[in-house]
PDB file of C-alpha atoms in Angstrom:
ATOM      1  CA  MET A   1      -5.602  36.026  36.412  1.00 53.00           C
ATOM      2  CA  ALA A   2      -7.782  38.573  34.586  1.00 52.00           C
ATOM      3  CA  GLU A   3      -6.120  40.044  31.493  1.00 59.00           C
ATOM      4  CA  ASP A   4      -6.417  43.655  32.674  1.00 64.00           C
ATOM      5  CA  ALA A   5      -5.349  42.965  36.276  1.00 72.00           C
ATOM      6  CA  GLU A   6      -1.877  43.912  37.453  1.00 80.00           C
ATOM      7  CA  PRO A   7       0.100  40.733  38.220  1.00 81.00           C
ATOM      8  CA  THR A   8       0.646  40.182  41.925  1.00 91.00           C
ATOM      9  CA  ARG A   9       4.042  39.437  43.427  1.00 89.00           C
ATOM     10  CA  ALA A  10       2.838  35.914  44.213  1.00 88.00           C
ATOM     11  CA  TYR A  11       1.804  35.385  40.589  1.00 90.00           C
ATOM     12  CA  LEU A  12       5.125  36.718  39.261  1.00 92.00           C
ATOM     13  CA  ARG A  13       7.066  34.566  41.748  1.00 93.00           C
ATOM     14  CA  ARG A  14       5.113  31.486  40.677  1.00 93.00           C
ATOM     15  CA  GLU A  15       5.632  32.217  36.962  1.00 93.00           C
ATOM     16  CA  HIS A  16       9.370  32.750  37.541  1.00 95.00           C
ATOM     17  CA  LEU A  17       9.557  29.474  39.446  1.00 96.00           C
ATOM     18  CA  LEU A  18       7.732  27.575  36.697  1.00 95.00           C
ATOM     19  CA  ALA A  19       9.968  29.053  33.980  1.00 94.00           C
ATOM     20  CA  THR A  20      13.086  28.164  35.981  1.00 96.00           C
ATOM     21  CA  ALA A  21      11.902  24.633  36.748  1.00 95.00           C
ATOM     22  CA  ARG A  22      10.900  24.093  33.129  1.00 93.00           C
ATOM     23  CA  SER A  23      14.353  25.175  31.957  1.00 92.00           C
ATOM     24  CA  LEU A  24      16.019  22.810  34.439  1.00 93.00           C
ATOM     25  CA  PHE A  25      13.753  19.920  33.424  1.00 91.00           C
ATOM     26  CA  VAL A  26      14.653  20.558  29.760  1.00 87.00           C
ATOM     27  CA  ASP A  27      18.398  20.733  30.505  1.00 88.00           C
ATOM     28  CA  GLN A  28      18.729  17.990  33.103  1.00 88.00           C
ATOM     29  CA  GLY A  29      15.593  15.896  33.023  1.00 84.00           C
ATOM     30  CA  PHE A  30      12.831  15.510  35.578  1.00 84.00           C
ATOM     31  CA  HIS A  31      14.550  12.978  37.825  1.00 85.00           C
ATOM     32  CA  GLN A  32      17.901  14.746  37.833  1.00 90.00           C
ATOM     33  CA  THR A  33      16.358  18.016  39.029  1.00 92.00           C
ATOM     34  CA  GLY A  34      15.673  18.405  42.736  1.00 92.00           C
ATOM     35  CA  MET A  35      13.741  21.034  44.624  1.00 93.00           C
ATOM     36  CA  ALA A  36      17.012  22.414  46.032  1.00 94.00           C
ATOM     37  CA  GLN A  37      18.279  22.988  42.472  1.00 95.00           C
ATOM     38  CA  ILE A  38      15.042  24.714  41.519  1.00 96.00           C
ATOM     39  CA  ALA A  39      15.343  26.913  44.605  1.00 95.00           C
ATOM     40  CA  ALA A  40      18.984  27.800  43.879  1.00 96.00           C
ATOM     41  CA  ALA A  41      18.362  28.565  40.198  1.00 96.00           C
ATOM     42  CA  SER A  42      15.195  30.589  40.847  1.00 95.00           C
ATOM     43  CA  GLY A  43      16.411  32.430  43.944  1.00 95.00           C
ATOM     44  CA  ILE A  44      13.228  31.330  45.734  1.00 94.00           C
ATOM     45  CA  LYS A  45      13.627  29.621  49.080  1.00 93.00           C
ATOM     46  CA  VAL A  46      12.678  25.928  49.258  1.00 93.00           C
ATOM     47  CA  GLY A  47      10.100  26.676  51.983  1.00 92.00           C
ATOM     48  CA  GLN A  48       8.343  29.181  49.712  1.00 92.00           C
ATOM     49  CA  ILE A  49       8.362  26.689  46.826  1.00 94.00           C
ATOM     50  CA  TYR A  50       6.628  24.149  49.071  1.00 93.00           C
ATOM     51  CA  ARG A  51       4.009  26.760  49.986  1.00 91.00           C
ATOM     52  CA  ASP A  52       3.212  27.177  46.286  1.00 91.00           C
ATOM     53  CA  PHE A  53       3.705  23.538  45.202  1.00 93.00           C
ATOM     54  CA  SER A  54       3.566  20.496  47.437  1.00 91.00           C
ATOM     55  CA  ASN A  55       5.991  18.483  45.252  1.00 91.00           C
ATOM     56  CA  LYS A  56       7.724  18.265  41.879  1.00 90.00           C
ATOM     57  CA  GLU A  57       4.660  16.626  40.324  1.00 90.00           C
ATOM     58  CA  ASP A  58       2.650  19.771  41.132  1.00 92.00           C
ATOM     59  CA  ILE A  59       5.276  21.834  39.343  1.00 94.00           C
ATOM     60  CA  ILE A  60       5.148  19.537  36.293  1.00 91.00           C
ATOM     61  CA  ALA A  61       1.325  19.693  36.372  1.00 90.00           C
ATOM     62  CA  ALA A  62       1.396  23.502  36.362  1.00 92.00           C
ATOM     63  CA  ILE A  63       3.968  23.574  33.543  1.00 92.00           C
ATOM     64  CA  CYS A  64       1.908  21.125  31.466  1.00 89.00           C
ATOM     65  CA  GLU A  65      -1.307  23.086  32.040  1.00 89.00           C
ATOM     66  CA  ARG A  66       0.373  26.328  30.990  1.00 89.00           C
ATOM     67  CA  ASP A  67       2.073  24.735  27.970  1.00 89.00           C
ATOM     68  CA  VAL A  68      -1.026  22.954  26.681  1.00 90.00           C
ATOM     69  CA  THR A  69      -3.141  26.116  27.053  1.00 91.00           C
ATOM     70  CA  ALA A  70      -0.610  28.140  25.055  1.00 90.00           C
ATOM     71  CA  TRP A  71      -0.129  25.407  22.447  1.00 90.00           C
ATOM     72  CA  LEU A  72      -3.776  24.413  21.992  1.00 93.00           C
ATOM     73  CA  GLU A  73      -5.089  27.963  21.370  1.00 95.00           C
ATOM     74  CA  GLU A  74      -8.675  26.907  22.014  1.00 95.00           C
ATOM     75  CA  ASP A  75      -9.894  30.501  21.557  1.00 95.00           C
ATOM     76  CA  ARG A  76      -8.426  30.568  18.041  1.00 95.00           C
ATOM     77  CA  LEU A  77     -10.187  27.318  17.155  1.00 96.00           C
ATOM     78  CA  ARG A  78     -13.471  28.506  18.663  1.00 95.00           C
ATOM     79  CA  ALA A  79     -13.312  31.792  16.712  1.00 96.00           C
ATOM     80  CA  ALA A  80     -12.586  29.954  13.440  1.00 96.00           C
ATOM     81  CA  MET A  81     -15.489  27.576  14.042  1.00 94.00           C
ATOM     82  CA  GLU A  82     -17.901  30.389  14.924  1.00 94.00           C
ATOM     83  CA  ALA A  83     -16.877  32.218  11.732  1.00 95.00           C
ATOM     84  CA  LYS A  84     -17.276  28.946   9.792  1.00 92.00           C
ATOM     85  CA  ASP A  85     -13.748  29.560   8.488  1.00 95.00           C
ATOM     86  CA  LEU A  86     -12.886  25.972   7.563  1.00 92.00           C
ATOM     87  CA  ALA A  87      -9.462  26.942   6.186  1.00 94.00           C
ATOM     88  CA  ALA A  88      -8.560  28.442   9.587  1.00 96.00           C
ATOM     89  CA  VAL A  89      -9.862  25.334  11.365  1.00 95.00           C
ATOM     90  CA  ARG A  90      -7.737  23.125   9.114  1.00 94.00           C
ATOM     91  CA  ASP A  91      -4.758  25.440   9.667  1.00 94.00           C
ATOM     92  CA  TRP A  92      -5.283  25.092  13.437  1.00 96.00           C
ATOM     93  CA  MET A  93      -5.132  21.296  13.057  1.00 95.00           C
ATOM     94  CA  ASP A  94      -1.613  21.490  11.604  1.00 93.00           C
ATOM     95  CA  ARG A  95      -0.201  22.053  15.096  1.00 91.00           C
ATOM     96  CA  PHE A  96      -0.492  18.304  15.623  1.00 91.00           C
ATOM     97  CA  VAL A  97       1.998  17.448  12.882  1.00 89.00           C
ATOM     98  CA  PHE A  98       3.996  20.630  12.172  1.00 87.00           C
ATOM     99  CA  SER A  99       6.458  21.563  14.877  1.00 78.00           C
ATOM    100  CA  ASP A 100       9.204  24.094  15.337  1.00 79.00           C
ATOM    101  CA  ASP A 101       9.923  23.114  18.947  1.00 81.00           C
ATOM    102  CA  SER A 102      13.573  22.749  19.836  1.00 83.00           C
ATOM    103  CA  ALA A 103      15.081  19.311  20.414  1.00 83.00           C
ATOM    104  CA  GLU A 104      15.162  20.171  24.118  1.00 84.00           C
ATOM    105  CA  GLU A 105      11.436  20.888  24.122  1.00 85.00           C
ATOM    106  CA  CYS A 106      10.804  17.573  22.368  1.00 86.00           C
ATOM    107  CA  ARG A 107      12.951  15.786  24.965  1.00 84.00           C
ATOM    108  CA  LEU A 108      10.934  17.377  27.780  1.00 86.00           C
ATOM    109  CA  MET A 109       7.707  16.134  26.181  1.00 86.00           C
ATOM    110  CA  SER A 110       9.253  12.679  25.771  1.00 85.00           C
ATOM    111  CA  GLU A 111      10.264  12.655  29.421  1.00 84.00           C
ATOM    112  CA  ILE A 112       6.793  13.656  30.607  1.00 85.00           C
ATOM    113  CA  VAL A 113       5.229  10.910  28.475  1.00 84.00           C
ATOM    114  CA  ALA A 114       7.742   8.370  29.825  1.00 83.00           C
ATOM    115  CA  GLU A 115       7.118   9.528  33.396  1.00 83.00           C
ATOM    116  CA  ALA A 116       3.415   8.730  32.916  1.00 84.00           C
ATOM    117  CA  GLY A 117       4.415   5.070  32.806  1.00 85.00           C
ATOM    118  CA  ARG A 118       6.116   5.321  36.199  1.00 87.00           C
ATOM    119  CA  ASN A 119       4.120   7.894  38.090  1.00 86.00           C
ATOM    120  CA  GLN A 120       0.353   7.664  38.608  1.00 89.00           C
ATOM    121  CA  ARG A 121      -0.006  11.418  39.214  1.00 87.00           C
ATOM    122  CA  ILE A 122       1.674  12.248  35.909  1.00 88.00           C
ATOM    123  CA  ALA A 123      -0.347   9.509  34.181  1.00 90.00           C
ATOM    124  CA  ASP A 124      -3.568  11.090  35.495  1.00 91.00           C
ATOM    125  CA  LEU A 125      -2.378  14.516  34.361  1.00 90.00           C
ATOM    126  CA  ASN A 126      -1.616  13.169  30.878  1.00 89.00           C
ATOM    127  CA  ARG A 127      -5.077  11.585  30.676  1.00 92.00           C
ATOM    128  CA  CYS A 128      -6.730  14.925  31.548  1.00 92.00           C
ATOM    129  CA  ILE A 129      -4.647  16.720  28.931  1.00 92.00           C
ATOM    130  CA  ASP A 130      -5.472  14.010  26.384  1.00 93.00           C
ATOM    131  CA  VAL A 131      -9.213  14.467  27.004  1.00 94.00           C
ATOM    132  CA  ARG A 132      -8.900  18.220  26.497  1.00 94.00           C
ATOM    133  CA  ILE A 133      -6.862  17.820  23.310  1.00 95.00           C
ATOM    134  CA  ARG A 134      -9.254  15.170  21.946  1.00 94.00           C
ATOM    135  CA  GLU A 135     -12.276  17.406  22.556  1.00 94.00           C
ATOM    136  CA  SER A 136     -10.704  20.251  20.594  1.00 95.00           C
ATOM    137  CA  LEU A 137      -9.458  18.031  17.769  1.00 95.00           C
ATOM    138  CA  SER A 138     -12.795  16.228  17.559  1.00 93.00           C
ATOM    139  CA  ALA A 139     -14.616  19.566  17.269  1.00 93.00           C
ATOM    140  CA  ALA A 140     -12.197  20.661  14.531  1.00 94.00           C
ATOM    141  CA  LEU A 141     -12.681  17.424  12.592  1.00 93.00           C
ATOM    142  CA  ALA A 142     -16.450  17.722  12.912  1.00 91.00           C
ATOM    143  CA  ALA A 143     -16.254  21.251  11.509  1.00 91.00           C
ATOM    144  CA  VAL A 144     -14.088  20.395   8.489  1.00 91.00           C
ATOM    145  CA  THR A 145     -15.983  17.208   7.641  1.00 88.00           C
ATOM    146  CA  SER A 146     -19.472  18.594   8.440  1.00 77.00           C
ATOM    147  CA  ASP A 147     -19.961  15.432  10.497  1.00 68.00           C
ATOM    148  CA  ARG A 148     -21.375  16.409  13.894  1.00 66.00           C
ATOM    149  CA  GLU A 149     -21.528  12.771  15.010  1.00 69.00           C
ATOM    150  CA  CYS A 150     -18.094  11.362  15.769  1.00 69.00           C
ATOM    151  CA  SER A 151     -18.053   8.377  13.427  1.00 83.00           C
ATOM    152  CA  GLU A 152     -15.684   5.444  13.735  1.00 88.00           C
ATOM    153  CA  GLU A 153     -13.726   6.793  10.743  1.00 88.00           C
ATOM    154  CA  GLN A 154     -13.481  10.253  12.290  1.00 90.00           C
ATOM    155  CA  ASP A 155     -12.302   8.729  15.580  1.00 91.00           C
ATOM    156  CA  ALA A 156      -9.710   6.685  13.680  1.00 93.00           C
ATOM    157  CA  LEU A 157      -8.452   9.824  11.914  1.00 94.00           C
ATOM    158  CA  MET A 158      -8.233  11.646  15.243  1.00 94.00           C
ATOM    159  CA  ASN A 159      -6.176   8.804  16.742  1.00 95.00           C
ATOM    160  CA  PHE A 160      -4.000   8.753  13.621  1.00 95.00           C
ATOM    161  CA  ILE A 161      -3.297  12.496  13.931  1.00 95.00           C
ATOM    162  CA  LEU A 162      -2.524  12.228  17.644  1.00 94.00           C
ATOM    163  CA  ALA A 163      -0.250   9.209  17.153  1.00 93.00           C
ATOM    164  CA  LEU A 164       1.609  10.977  14.354  1.00 92.00           C
ATOM    165  CA  GLY A 165       2.004  14.090  16.479  1.00 90.00           C
ATOM    166  CA  ILE A 166       3.572  12.267  19.417  1.00 90.00           C
ATOM    167  CA  GLY A 167       5.668  10.140  17.055  1.00 90.00           C
ATOM    168  CA  ILE A 168       7.005  13.228  15.293  1.00 89.00           C
ATOM    169  CA  THR A 169       7.901  14.751  18.660  1.00 88.00           C
ATOM    170  CA  MET A 170       9.822  11.609  19.642  1.00 88.00           C
ATOM    171  CA  ARG A 171      11.625  11.491  16.259  1.00 88.00           C
ATOM    172  CA  ARG A 172      12.640  15.123  16.622  1.00 87.00           C
ATOM    173  CA  ALA A 173      13.994  14.421  20.113  1.00 86.00           C
ATOM    174  CA  LEU A 174      16.050  11.492  18.761  1.00 87.00           C
ATOM    175  CA  ASP A 175      17.207  13.080  15.504  1.00 89.00           C
ATOM    176  CA  PRO A 176      17.028  16.883  15.839  1.00 85.00           C
ATOM    177  CA  GLY A 177      19.319  17.594  12.873  1.00 87.00           C
ATOM    178  CA  ARG A 178      17.034  16.015  10.279  1.00 88.00           C
ATOM    179  CA  LYS A 179      14.959  18.233   7.968  1.00 88.00           C
ATOM    180  CA  TYR A 180      11.338  17.461   8.803  1.00 88.00           C
ATOM    181  CA  ASP A 181       9.479  19.843   6.481  1.00 89.00           C
ATOM    182  CA  PRO A 182       9.070  17.233   3.685  1.00 91.00           C
ATOM    183  CA  MET A 183       7.574  14.810   6.210  1.00 90.00           C
ATOM    184  CA  PHE A 184       5.261  17.511   7.603  1.00 91.00           C
ATOM    185  CA  ARG A 185       3.946  18.207   4.089  1.00 91.00           C
ATOM    186  CA  TYR A 186       3.550  14.491   3.364  1.00 93.00           C
ATOM    187  CA  VAL A 187       1.605  13.860   6.567  1.00 92.00           C
ATOM    188  CA  SER A 188      -0.545  16.947   6.040  1.00 92.00           C
ATOM    189  CA  LYS A 189      -1.445  15.717   2.538  1.00 94.00           C
ATOM    190  CA  ILE A 190      -2.560  12.343   3.945  1.00 94.00           C
ATOM    191  CA  ILE A 191      -4.708  14.115   6.558  1.00 94.00           C
ATOM    192  CA  ASP A 192      -6.280  16.310   3.853  1.00 93.00           C
ATOM    193  CA  GLU A 193      -7.097  13.196   1.808  1.00 94.00           C
ATOM    194  CA  ARG A 194      -8.761  11.519   4.793  1.00 92.00           C
ATOM    195  CA  ILE A 195     -10.700  14.685   5.635  1.00 92.00           C
ATOM    196  CA  SER A 196     -11.926  14.891   2.034  1.00 90.00           C
ATOM    197  CA  ALA A 197     -13.020  11.248   2.154  1.00 88.00           C
ATOM    198  CA  LEU A 198     -14.940  11.875   5.388  1.00 85.00           C
ATOM    199  CA  ALA A 199     -16.564  15.018   3.975  1.00 81.00           C
ATOM    200  CA  GLU A 200     -18.048  13.141   0.976  1.00 75.00           C
TER     201      GLU A 200
END
C-alpha cells in the first residue's frame, strides 16, 4: 500500500487479522491455534479469513514477511551505504546479535524455525527469508570491509553472525530472565575484531 494512500477496509481487516493471529501464535503456539480461534479472537468470520488466506501457513507467511520487513530495515541500510556512513552500517548489523524482543517473541521465532523441519511450505518461506537477510548482511559486510567480492572469510563471518543471532534468540526463549547485555557486548566485540581483520 502506498504511504500516502488511505488504508482500505480490506487492508485494515487483514492487518487486524494478522495481529490477532500473531498474538495467538505467541500465546498458544502455531499448532494449538486453529482458524476458528483466530476468527473468534479477531471478530472476523472464518469464511472471510479463508477469502484472505487459504490456510494457516499463508497467515504465518504474511506475518513473517511483515516482521522481517520491519526488522530488517533495508531502507536504513541502503541509506547508510549510499552515504558511506560505515558506523551506521555497523550499527545496523547489531540487530543480528542485540535483541530486546520479549521471551514470547523469541518463542514464536523458535516455533517457526522448528515448523520448517515439519512443513515444506514453512521451510520454503524460511529459505526465502534467509536469502533476503543474507543479501542485506552480505552488502553490509562488503561495505564495512571494503571487500566487494564475497570472500570465503566474509562468508564465514556472515554465517557466524547468523548462527549467533538464531542461537541468541533460542537462548532467550529458554532463559528469558538472564541478563544478556554482557553477552551482546562480547559477541559484538568479536564481530568487530573479525571485521577489522577482513578490512586489512
